[in-house]
Coordinates of C-alpha atoms and ligand atoms in Angstrom, one line a residue:
M28 CA 11.7 24.6 -22.7
R29 CA 9.3 23.8 -19.8
K30 CA 11.1 23.2 -16.3
I31 CA 9.8 21.1 -13.4
A32 CA 11.2 19.8 -9.5
I33 CA 10.0 17.1 -8.0
V34 CA 11.1 16.6 -4.8
G35 CA 11.7 13.5 -3.2
A36 CA 12.5 10.1 -4.5
G37 CA 9.9 7.5 -3.8
Q38 CA 7.6 5.4 -6.3
A39 CA 5.9 8.9 -7.1
G40 CA 7.9 10.9 -7.7
M41 CA 10.3 8.7 -10.2
V42 CA 7.4 7.8 -12.2
L43 CA 6.5 11.4 -12.7
A44 CA 10.0 12.0 -13.4
F45 CA 10.5 9.7 -16.2
G46 CA 7.2 10.5 -17.8
L47 CA 8.1 14.1 -18.0
L48 CA 12.1 13.8 -19.0
Q49 CA 10.5 11.2 -22.1
E50 CA 8.0 14.0 -22.7
G51 CA 10.9 16.0 -23.7
Y52 CA 10.6 18.3 -19.4
E53 CA 13.4 19.6 -18.5
V54 CA 12.7 18.1 -15.0
T55 CA 15.4 17.9 -11.8
V56 CA 14.5 15.8 -9.1
F57 CA 16.1 16.4 -5.3
E58 CA 16.2 13.4 -2.9
G59 CA 17.4 13.8 0.4
R60 CA 18.8 10.9 0.6
P61 CA 21.8 9.5 -2.2
A62 CA 21.4 6.2 -4.7
D63 CA 23.8 4.7 -1.7
E64 CA 22.4 5.9 1.2
I65 CA 19.0 4.6 0.2
E66 CA 19.5 0.8 -1.7
R67 CA 21.3 0.0 1.4
G68 CA 19.3 2.0 3.9
P69 CA 16.1 1.0 5.6
I70 CA 13.0 0.1 4.8
L71 CA 9.6 2.6 4.4
S72 CA 7.7 0.4 3.4
T73 CA 6.9 -3.4 2.0
A74 CA 4.9 -2.6 -1.2
M75 CA 3.4 -5.3 -3.9
V76 CA 2.0 -3.1 -7.4
F77 CA -1.0 -4.8 -8.9
D78 CA -0.6 -4.9 -13.3
R79 CA -2.4 -2.2 -14.3
Q80 CA 0.0 -0.1 -12.2
L81 CA 3.4 -2.4 -13.0
D82 CA 1.9 -1.6 -16.6
V83 CA 3.2 2.8 -16.0
E84 CA 6.2 1.2 -15.4
R85 CA 6.3 -1.1 -18.3
R86 CA 5.6 1.8 -20.4
L87 CA 8.4 3.6 -19.1
G88 CA 10.7 1.5 -19.4
L89 CA 11.7 0.6 -15.4
Q90 CA 9.7 -3.0 -14.9
E91 CA 13.3 -4.9 -14.6
W92 CA 12.3 -7.0 -11.9
E93 CA 10.4 -9.3 -14.7
G94 CA 11.4 -13.1 -14.4
K95 CA 13.5 -11.9 -10.9
A96 CA 10.8 -11.0 -8.8
P97 CA 7.4 -13.3 -7.7
V98 CA 4.4 -13.6 -9.4
C99 CA 1.9 -13.3 -7.0
N100 CA -1.4 -15.1 -8.4
G101 CA -3.0 -16.0 -5.7
M102 CA -4.7 -15.3 -2.1
H103 CA -5.7 -17.7 1.0
A104 CA -6.7 -15.9 4.3
T105 CA -7.6 -17.2 7.3
L106 CA -9.8 -15.4 10.1
R107 CA -8.5 -16.7 13.1
L108 CA -9.4 -15.8 16.8
P109 CA -6.8 -14.2 18.6
N110 CA -4.8 -17.7 20.3
G111 CA -5.0 -18.5 16.5
E112 CA -7.0 -21.1 16.3
I113 CA -8.5 -21.0 12.4
V114 CA -12.0 -20.0 11.8
L115 CA -12.8 -19.6 8.3
Q116 CA -10.2 -20.5 5.6
I117 CA -10.3 -18.7 2.1
Q118 CA -8.0 -18.9 -0.7
G119 CA -8.3 -17.6 -4.5
G120 CA -6.7 -16.6 -7.8
L121 CA -6.0 -13.4 -8.9
D122 CA -7.3 -11.9 -12.1
E123 CA -5.0 -9.1 -12.1
T124 CA -0.9 -10.2 -10.6
C125 CA 1.2 -8.2 -8.9
Q126 CA 4.6 -7.7 -8.0
G127 CA 6.6 -6.6 -4.2
V128 CA 9.8 -5.8 -5.4
D129 CA 11.6 -3.5 -2.5
A130 CA 11.4 0.2 -3.1
R131 CA 15.8 0.7 -1.9
I132 CA 16.3 -1.2 -4.7
K133 CA 13.1 0.0 -6.8
T134 CA 14.4 4.3 -5.6
S135 CA 17.8 4.2 -6.5
T136 CA 18.2 2.1 -9.9
W137 CA 15.7 4.5 -11.5
M138 CA 18.1 7.6 -9.6
R139 CA 20.8 5.8 -11.6
R140 CA 18.9 5.2 -14.2
F141 CA 17.2 8.7 -14.7
A142 CA 20.9 10.6 -13.8
E143 CA 22.1 8.3 -16.7
Q144 CA 19.1 9.7 -19.5
G145 CA 19.7 13.0 -19.1
G146 CA 17.6 14.0 -15.9
T147 CA 19.2 15.6 -12.7
V148 CA 19.2 14.1 -9.3
V149 CA 20.2 16.8 -6.7
H150 CA 20.9 15.3 -3.2
Q151 CA 19.5 17.5 -0.9
A152 CA 16.7 17.4 2.0
V153 CA 14.8 20.0 0.7
N154 CA 12.9 22.4 3.5
R155 CA 9.9 24.9 3.4
S156 CA 12.3 28.2 2.8
T157 CA 14.4 25.9 -0.4
L158 CA 10.9 24.7 -1.1
E159 CA 10.0 28.2 -1.8
S160 CA 13.4 29.0 -4.0
L161 CA 12.2 26.1 -6.7
A162 CA 9.1 27.7 -6.6
E163 CA 10.1 30.8 -8.4
A164 CA 13.1 28.5 -10.2
F165 CA 10.6 26.2 -12.0
D166 CA 7.5 26.3 -13.2
L167 CA 5.8 23.1 -11.5
V168 CA 7.6 21.9 -8.5
A169 CA 5.2 18.7 -7.3
V170 CA 6.1 17.3 -3.5
S171 CA 6.5 13.9 -3.0
T172 CA 8.5 13.6 -0.1
G173 CA 6.1 10.6 1.2
K174 CA 5.5 10.3 5.1
G175 CA 8.2 13.1 5.9
S176 CA 7.7 15.8 7.8
L177 CA 7.9 18.7 3.8
G178 CA 4.2 17.4 3.5
E179 CA 2.8 19.5 5.9
V180 CA 3.1 22.5 3.6
F181 CA -0.3 21.5 3.1
E182 CA -2.9 21.8 5.1
I183 CA -5.5 18.3 6.6
D184 CA -8.9 18.4 4.4
R185 CA -10.8 17.6 7.2
E186 CA -13.9 17.3 5.6
R187 CA -12.0 14.3 3.4
T188 CA -10.1 12.9 6.2
L189 CA -11.6 10.2 7.7
F190 CA -9.1 9.0 10.5
D191 CA -7.5 11.3 13.5
S192 CA -5.9 8.5 14.9
P193 CA -3.5 5.5 13.3
P194 CA -6.2 3.2 13.5
R195 CA -3.3 0.5 13.8
R196 CA 0.2 0.3 15.1
L197 CA 3.1 -1.7 12.2
G198 CA 5.7 -3.8 12.0
A199 CA 6.7 -5.2 8.8
V200 CA 10.4 -7.4 8.3
I201 CA 11.3 -8.7 5.0
L202 CA 12.2 -12.4 5.4
K203 CA 14.8 -14.7 3.7
G204 CA 14.3 -19.0 4.5
V205 CA 11.4 -19.0 4.3
R206 CA 9.9 -21.6 2.6
E207 CA 6.6 -21.7 0.3
W208 CA 3.3 -23.4 1.3
E209 CA 3.3 -26.5 -1.8
D210 CA -0.7 -27.3 -0.5
I211 CA -1.5 -23.4 -1.7
P212 CA -1.4 -23.6 -5.6
Y213 CA -0.6 -20.1 -5.7
T214 CA 2.2 -18.0 -5.5
A215 CA -0.1 -16.3 -2.5
L216 CA -0.7 -13.1 -0.9
K217 CA -1.0 -14.6 2.6
F218 CA -3.8 -12.4 4.8
Q219 CA -4.2 -13.3 8.3
F220 CA -7.5 -11.8 9.2
F221 CA -7.4 -11.9 13.5
I222 CA -10.4 -11.2 15.6
Q223 CA -9.8 -8.1 17.7
A224 CA -6.2 -8.4 17.5
G225 CA -5.8 -7.4 13.5
E226 CA -4.2 -8.8 11.3
F227 CA -0.9 -9.7 9.4
F228 CA -0.3 -10.0 5.7
A229 CA 2.3 -12.8 3.9
I230 CA 3.7 -11.1 0.3
P231 CA 6.3 -12.7 -2.4
F232 CA 9.2 -10.4 -2.6
Y233 CA 12.1 -9.8 -4.5
S234 CA 15.1 -8.1 -2.7
H235 CA 19.1 -7.9 -1.8
T236 CA 19.0 -11.7 -1.6
G237 CA 16.7 -12.3 -4.5
P238 CA 12.6 -14.3 -4.1
C239 CA 11.8 -13.6 -0.7
R240 CA 8.4 -13.0 1.2
A241 CA 7.8 -9.3 3.3
V242 CA 5.0 -9.8 6.3
C243 CA 3.4 -6.7 7.7
F244 CA 2.6 -6.9 11.3
E245 CA -1.5 -5.2 11.5
A246 CA -2.5 -4.2 15.4
I247 CA -5.0 -3.1 16.7
P248 CA -3.7 -0.4 19.5
G249 CA -3.8 -1.7 23.0
G250 CA -4.7 -5.7 21.7
P251 CA -2.6 -8.7 21.8
M252 CA -0.8 -8.1 18.4
D253 CA 0.5 -4.6 19.7
V254 CA 4.2 -5.4 20.8
W255 CA 6.2 -3.3 17.7
G256 CA 6.2 -0.1 20.4
G257 CA 9.5 -1.9 22.1
V258 CA 11.3 -3.0 19.0
D259 CA 14.3 -0.8 18.1
S260 CA 17.2 -3.6 16.8
A261 CA 17.2 -6.2 14.4
D262 CA 17.4 -8.3 16.2
K263 CA 14.0 -7.9 17.9
A264 CA 12.5 -7.1 14.5
L265 CA 13.1 -10.6 14.3
A266 CA 12.1 -12.4 17.2
T267 CA 9.0 -10.3 16.9
A268 CA 8.0 -10.8 13.8
L269 CA 8.7 -14.7 14.3
R270 CA 6.9 -14.8 17.5
L271 CA 4.3 -13.5 16.4
L272 CA 4.4 -16.1 13.1
R273 CA 4.8 -19.0 15.6
E274 CA 1.7 -17.9 18.1
G275 CA -0.5 -16.6 15.6
S276 CA -0.3 -18.9 12.8
P277 CA 1.2 -22.5 14.0
Q278 CA -0.3 -24.3 11.2
D279 CA 2.9 -21.9 9.5
W280 CA 5.9 -22.0 11.4
P281 CA 7.3 -24.4 9.6
N282 CA 7.7 -22.7 6.6
Y283 CA 8.7 -19.6 8.9
Q284 CA 11.3 -21.3 10.8
N285 CA 14.3 -21.3 9.5
A286 CA 13.1 -17.3 8.7
Q287 CA 15.8 -14.2 9.1
L288 CA 16.2 -10.8 7.8
V289 CA 17.6 -10.2 4.4
D290 CA 19.5 -7.4 5.9
E291 CA 19.8 -5.9 9.2
N292 CA 17.9 -2.6 7.7
A293 CA 15.1 -4.9 6.4
W294 CA 12.1 -3.9 8.8
L295 CA 10.5 -1.2 10.3
R296 CA 7.5 0.0 12.7
G297 CA 5.1 2.4 12.7
A298 CA 1.9 3.5 12.9
I299 CA 0.4 6.2 10.4
T300 CA -2.7 8.6 10.1
P301 CA -4.3 7.8 7.8
V302 CA -4.7 11.3 5.7
V303 CA -5.7 13.2 2.3
R304 CA -4.5 16.9 1.7
K305 CA -4.9 19.8 0.2
P306 CA -3.5 19.4 -2.9
V307 CA -1.8 23.5 -2.8
G308 CA 0.9 24.0 -1.3
R309 CA 1.3 27.9 -1.0
L310 CA 3.8 29.5 0.4
R311 CA 5.2 32.7 2.2
N312 CA 6.9 34.0 -1.3
G313 CA 3.2 33.3 -2.6
K314 CA 4.1 30.3 -5.1
A315 CA 2.4 27.4 -5.3
V316 CA 3.7 23.9 -5.3
M317 CA 0.9 20.8 -5.7
A318 CA 0.8 16.9 -3.7
L319 CA 1.9 14.2 -4.4
G320 CA 1.7 10.6 -4.2
D321 CA 1.1 9.8 -0.3
V322 CA 1.9 13.4 0.7
A323 CA -1.5 13.8 -1.0
V324 CA -3.2 10.4 0.9
L325 CA -1.5 8.8 3.2
N326 CA -3.3 5.9 4.1
D327 CA -2.4 2.6 6.3
P328 CA -1.0 -0.1 4.5
I329 CA -3.8 -2.8 5.4
G330 CA -5.6 -2.2 2.1
G331 CA -2.4 -2.3 0.2
T332 CA -3.0 1.1 -2.2
G333 CA -0.7 3.9 -1.8
A334 CA 2.2 2.7 -4.2
N335 CA -0.2 2.1 -6.6
D336 CA -2.2 4.9 -5.8
A337 CA 1.0 6.6 -6.2
I338 CA 2.2 5.6 -10.1
R339 CA -1.8 6.0 -10.7
Q340 CA -2.0 9.6 -9.8
A341 CA 1.5 10.6 -11.4
D342 CA 0.8 9.2 -14.3
R343 CA -2.6 10.8 -14.3
M344 CA -0.5 14.0 -13.8
I345 CA 2.3 13.2 -16.5
R346 CA -1.1 13.3 -18.9
A347 CA -2.2 16.5 -17.3
I348 CA 1.3 18.2 -17.5
Q349 CA 0.9 17.6 -21.4
E350 CA -2.1 18.3 -21.3
R351 CA -2.0 21.9 -20.1
G352 CA 0.7 23.0 -23.1
G353 CA 2.5 25.8 -22.6
Q354 CA -0.4 27.7 -20.1
P355 CA 0.6 28.6 -16.5
F356 CA 0.7 25.0 -13.8
D357 CA -1.6 27.7 -11.8
E358 CA -3.7 26.4 -8.4
T359 CA -6.8 25.4 -10.5
W360 CA -5.4 23.4 -12.2
M361 CA -3.9 22.0 -9.4
R362 CA -6.6 21.5 -7.8
E363 CA -8.8 19.7 -10.8
T364 CA -5.9 17.9 -11.3
F365 CA -5.5 16.4 -7.6
D366 CA -9.5 16.1 -7.6
A367 CA -9.3 14.3 -11.3
Y368 CA -7.8 11.2 -8.9
Y369 CA -9.1 11.9 -6.0
H370 CA -13.2 10.8 -7.2
E371 CA -11.6 7.9 -9.5
R372 CA -9.0 7.1 -6.7
G373 CA -8.1 8.9 -3.7
K374 CA -11.4 8.3 -1.8
Y375 CA -12.2 4.7 -2.5
T376 CA -9.3 4.0 -1.2
M377 CA -9.4 6.1 1.9
E378 CA -13.0 4.8 2.1
F379 CA -11.1 1.3 1.6
T380 CA -8.3 1.7 4.5
R381 CA -11.6 2.7 6.2
L382 CA -13.6 -0.7 6.4
M383 CA -10.5 -2.6 6.8
T384 CA -9.9 -1.7 9.7
G385 CA -12.8 -1.0 11.0
P386 CA -15.7 -2.4 12.4
M387 CA -17.3 -5.5 10.2
T388 CA -19.7 -5.4 8.5
E389 CA -22.7 -7.8 7.9
P390 CA -22.1 -7.4 3.8
F391 CA -18.6 -8.5 4.5
W392 CA -19.2 -11.5 7.2
K393 CA -21.4 -12.3 4.5
V394 CA -19.2 -12.6 1.6
L395 CA -16.6 -13.8 4.0
Q396 CA -18.1 -16.8 5.0
A397 CA -19.1 -17.7 1.9
A398 CA -15.7 -17.2 0.8
A399 CA -14.9 -20.1 2.6
Q400 CA -17.9 -22.2 0.9
S401 CA -17.4 -21.9 -2.3
P402 CA -15.0 -21.3 -4.9
G403 CA -16.3 -18.9 -7.0
V404 CA -16.8 -16.5 -3.7
A405 CA -13.8 -17.1 -2.5
H406 CA -12.6 -16.4 -6.4
T407 CA -14.4 -13.1 -5.4
F408 CA -13.0 -12.3 -2.1
A409 CA -9.7 -12.5 -3.3
N410 CA -9.2 -10.0 -5.9
M411 CA -10.4 -7.5 -3.1
F412 CA -7.0 -5.8 -3.1
N413 CA -7.3 -5.0 -7.3
D414 CA -10.5 -3.9 -7.6
I415 CA -11.4 -1.2 -4.4
K416 CA -14.1 0.2 -6.1
E417 CA -16.2 -3.2 -6.8
S418 CA -15.1 -4.5 -3.6
L419 CA -17.2 -1.3 -1.6
G420 CA -20.1 -2.4 -2.8
W421 CA -19.9 -6.0 -1.2
M422 CA -18.1 -4.7 1.0
T423 CA -21.4 -2.0 2.5
D424 CA -24.6 -3.4 0.9
M425 CA -26.2 -6.1 1.3
R426 CA -27.6 -6.7 -1.8
A427 CA -24.2 -6.4 -3.8
A428 CA -22.9 -9.0 -1.2
D429 CA -26.2 -11.0 -1.6
A430 CA -26.0 -10.7 -6.3
V431 CA -21.9 -12.0 -4.7
C432 CA -23.7 -14.8 -3.4
A433 CA -26.2 -15.4 -5.9
A434 CA -23.8 -15.8 -8.3
N435 CA -22.6 -18.5 -6.9
A436 CA -25.3 -19.8 -5.9
N437 CA -25.0 -23.7 -7.0
E438 CA -22.0 -23.5 -4.5
L439 CA -23.7 -22.5 -1.3
R440 CA -26.3 -25.0 -1.5
G441 CA -26.6 -26.4 2.2
A442 CA -24.0 -23.8 3.3
R443 CA -23.8 -22.6 6.8
I444 CA -23.8 -18.6 6.4
L445 CA -24.1 -16.7 9.7
T446 CA -25.1 -13.2 10.8
L447 CA -22.7 -11.3 13.0
Q448 CA -24.6 -11.6 15.8
E449 CA -25.5 -15.1 15.3
A450 CA -21.4 -15.3 15.7
M451 CA -20.6 -13.9 17.8
A452 CA -22.8 -15.4 20.4
R453 CA -20.9 -18.1 19.6
L454 CA -17.3 -17.3 19.3
A455 CA -18.0 -14.6 22.5
P456 CA -17.3 -17.4 24.8
Q457 CA -14.1 -18.0 23.1
G458 CA -12.3 -15.5 23.4
G459 CA -13.8 -12.9 21.1
A460 CA -16.6 -11.3 19.4
V461 CA -16.7 -10.1 15.4
E462 CA -15.7 -6.2 15.6
A463 CA -12.8 -5.5 13.4
A464 CA -11.3 -7.9 11.3
Ligands
FAD525 C1 4.7 -1.1 5.8 C2 4.4 -0.9 4.3 C3 3.7 -1.4 3.6 C4 3.5 -1.3 2.5 N1 2.9 -1.7 1.5 C5 2.5 -1.1 0.6 C6 1.5 -2.7 -0.4 O1 1.8 -3.7 -0.4 N2 0.9 -2.0 -1.6 C7 1.3 -0.5 -1.9 O2 0.5 0.0 -2.5 N3 1.1 0.7 -0.8 C8 1.8 -0.5 0.0 N4 2.9 0.8 0.7 C9 2.1 2.5 0.4 C10 3.3 2.4 0.1 O3 5.1 2.4 -0.2 C11 3.5 4.4 -0.6 O4 2.0 4.3 -0.5 C12 4.6 4.3 -1.3 O5 6.2 4.7 -0.9 C13 4.4 6.2 -1.2 O6 5.0 6.9 -1.9 P1 5.6 7.8 -2.4 O7 6.9 8.4 -3.5 O8 4.7 8.9 -2.1 O9 6.3 8.2 -1.7 P2 8.0 7.6 -1.0 O10 7.3 6.1 -2.0 O11 7.7 7.3 1.0 O12 9.2 8.4 -1.6 C14 9.2 9.7 -1.0 C15 10.7 10.0 -1.1 O13 11.1 11.7 -0.6 C16 12.2 11.9 0.1 N5 12.3 12.7 1.1 C17 11.4 12.2 2.4 N6 11.9 14.2 2.6 C18 12.1 14.8 1.8 C19 12.7 15.8 1.7 N7 12.1 17.1 2.5 N8 14.0 16.8 0.8 C20 14.0 15.4 -0.3 N9 13.1 14.6 -0.2 C21 13.1 14.1 0.2 C22 12.6 10.4 0.6 O14 13.6 9.2 1.2 C23 11.9 9.0 -0.1 O15 12.5 8.1 -1.4 C24 3.2 0.3 2.2 C25 3.8 0.9 3.3 C26 4.5 0.5 4.1 C27 4.7 1.0 5.6

């Protein structure tokens, strides 16, 4: 029986672990923190996962939050000036719904179940030297340690990496006591774009206290929303989040005014430099290990891609391992397996992150304005996160943006669509220029 080691029991590692265990492989998961500590410890993310990726979890028997976690089935978005004034408002239904479950609950539940089903979980923080021993003892070692430092075993691929610094500074909180929006006909992802300041998005979520909301704040470094630097406690995190919500989105304040953290660890702050790493890590003993999940492709959360990508990559790896039969998992196989995933998905999610955090493009601006005036275009816009490849078309190519508008020409008759330059001229005197959204 082939022996596989997986280092890191997060979203990527556990999908791979269950997939291989169910195919009869001998799988050992090495995780730095015990399940109980993960369950009540600090949050590392507030990820929502789309239905196609949830299907992978369902297939592996890992989806037990259906019927408990709220189903996100729409998007409500506003474009605002930094002072909170609304420039545009858009809402639309999702063709593919999504679900956000606290990763602390997912990981700890899955670790316990994995052991019950015959897998081995070793509580150990793996370092470079233990990694060498693992590479000697196992047929394949996958490293899925997320943003942890062990990922540095894999060299950054400078050709594929589109960033050299964090495009945003982050804060995130998981809140209970948020009143849902009765005037929005969806259980909606609420996305606010602030001209020259950043974004925040609130997603329907599930945590220790049941259904709740996770809110992620994305600040352009040095801008007016870049206020998380001094946040070092739960009280400060809650106060900072509520102040940003009250000032940036005053219309939503009645919904947030009674909000509390679901527990004292339900907050984070930080900044992520998106990177693509080479998939093969060569160790001092000459052995090779393979990168998986955030270790392989790390993005800022703005695109809502990391956990979805982690599941896709792990699922692809399950199949590639099976197809390999009894042949060695050598460096060529590792590279080819990763490249197949990268060309199918990884390169698009990094490009999407670049577009979402970079200067506004003319086609994106056109669709954004049209979406505020046409339900048909709003529907395309609302689905931008679940079909990233498709969205990249109208975000970058004016012909694709024109086609989205032309398909809804009836609704857009008489609509006012400004060029970016015209919009800048109108908005700049009020305190902003449409350079980034
Ligand atoms: C605020 C925020 C919001 C996000 N929102 C979304 C979203 O809406 N949608 C989306 O798709 N993605 C989102 N993401 C990204 C997503 O959370 C990650 O991409 C995803 O969790 C990556 O999975 P992973 O398995 O690679 O790493 P992780 O889930 O981070 O798991 C890594 C595991 O490795 C363990 N570990 C670390 N070092 C070691 C070591 N040396 N030895 C042993 N174990 C170790 C850790 O304890 C952890 O359990 C968000 C991220 C953040 C920060």
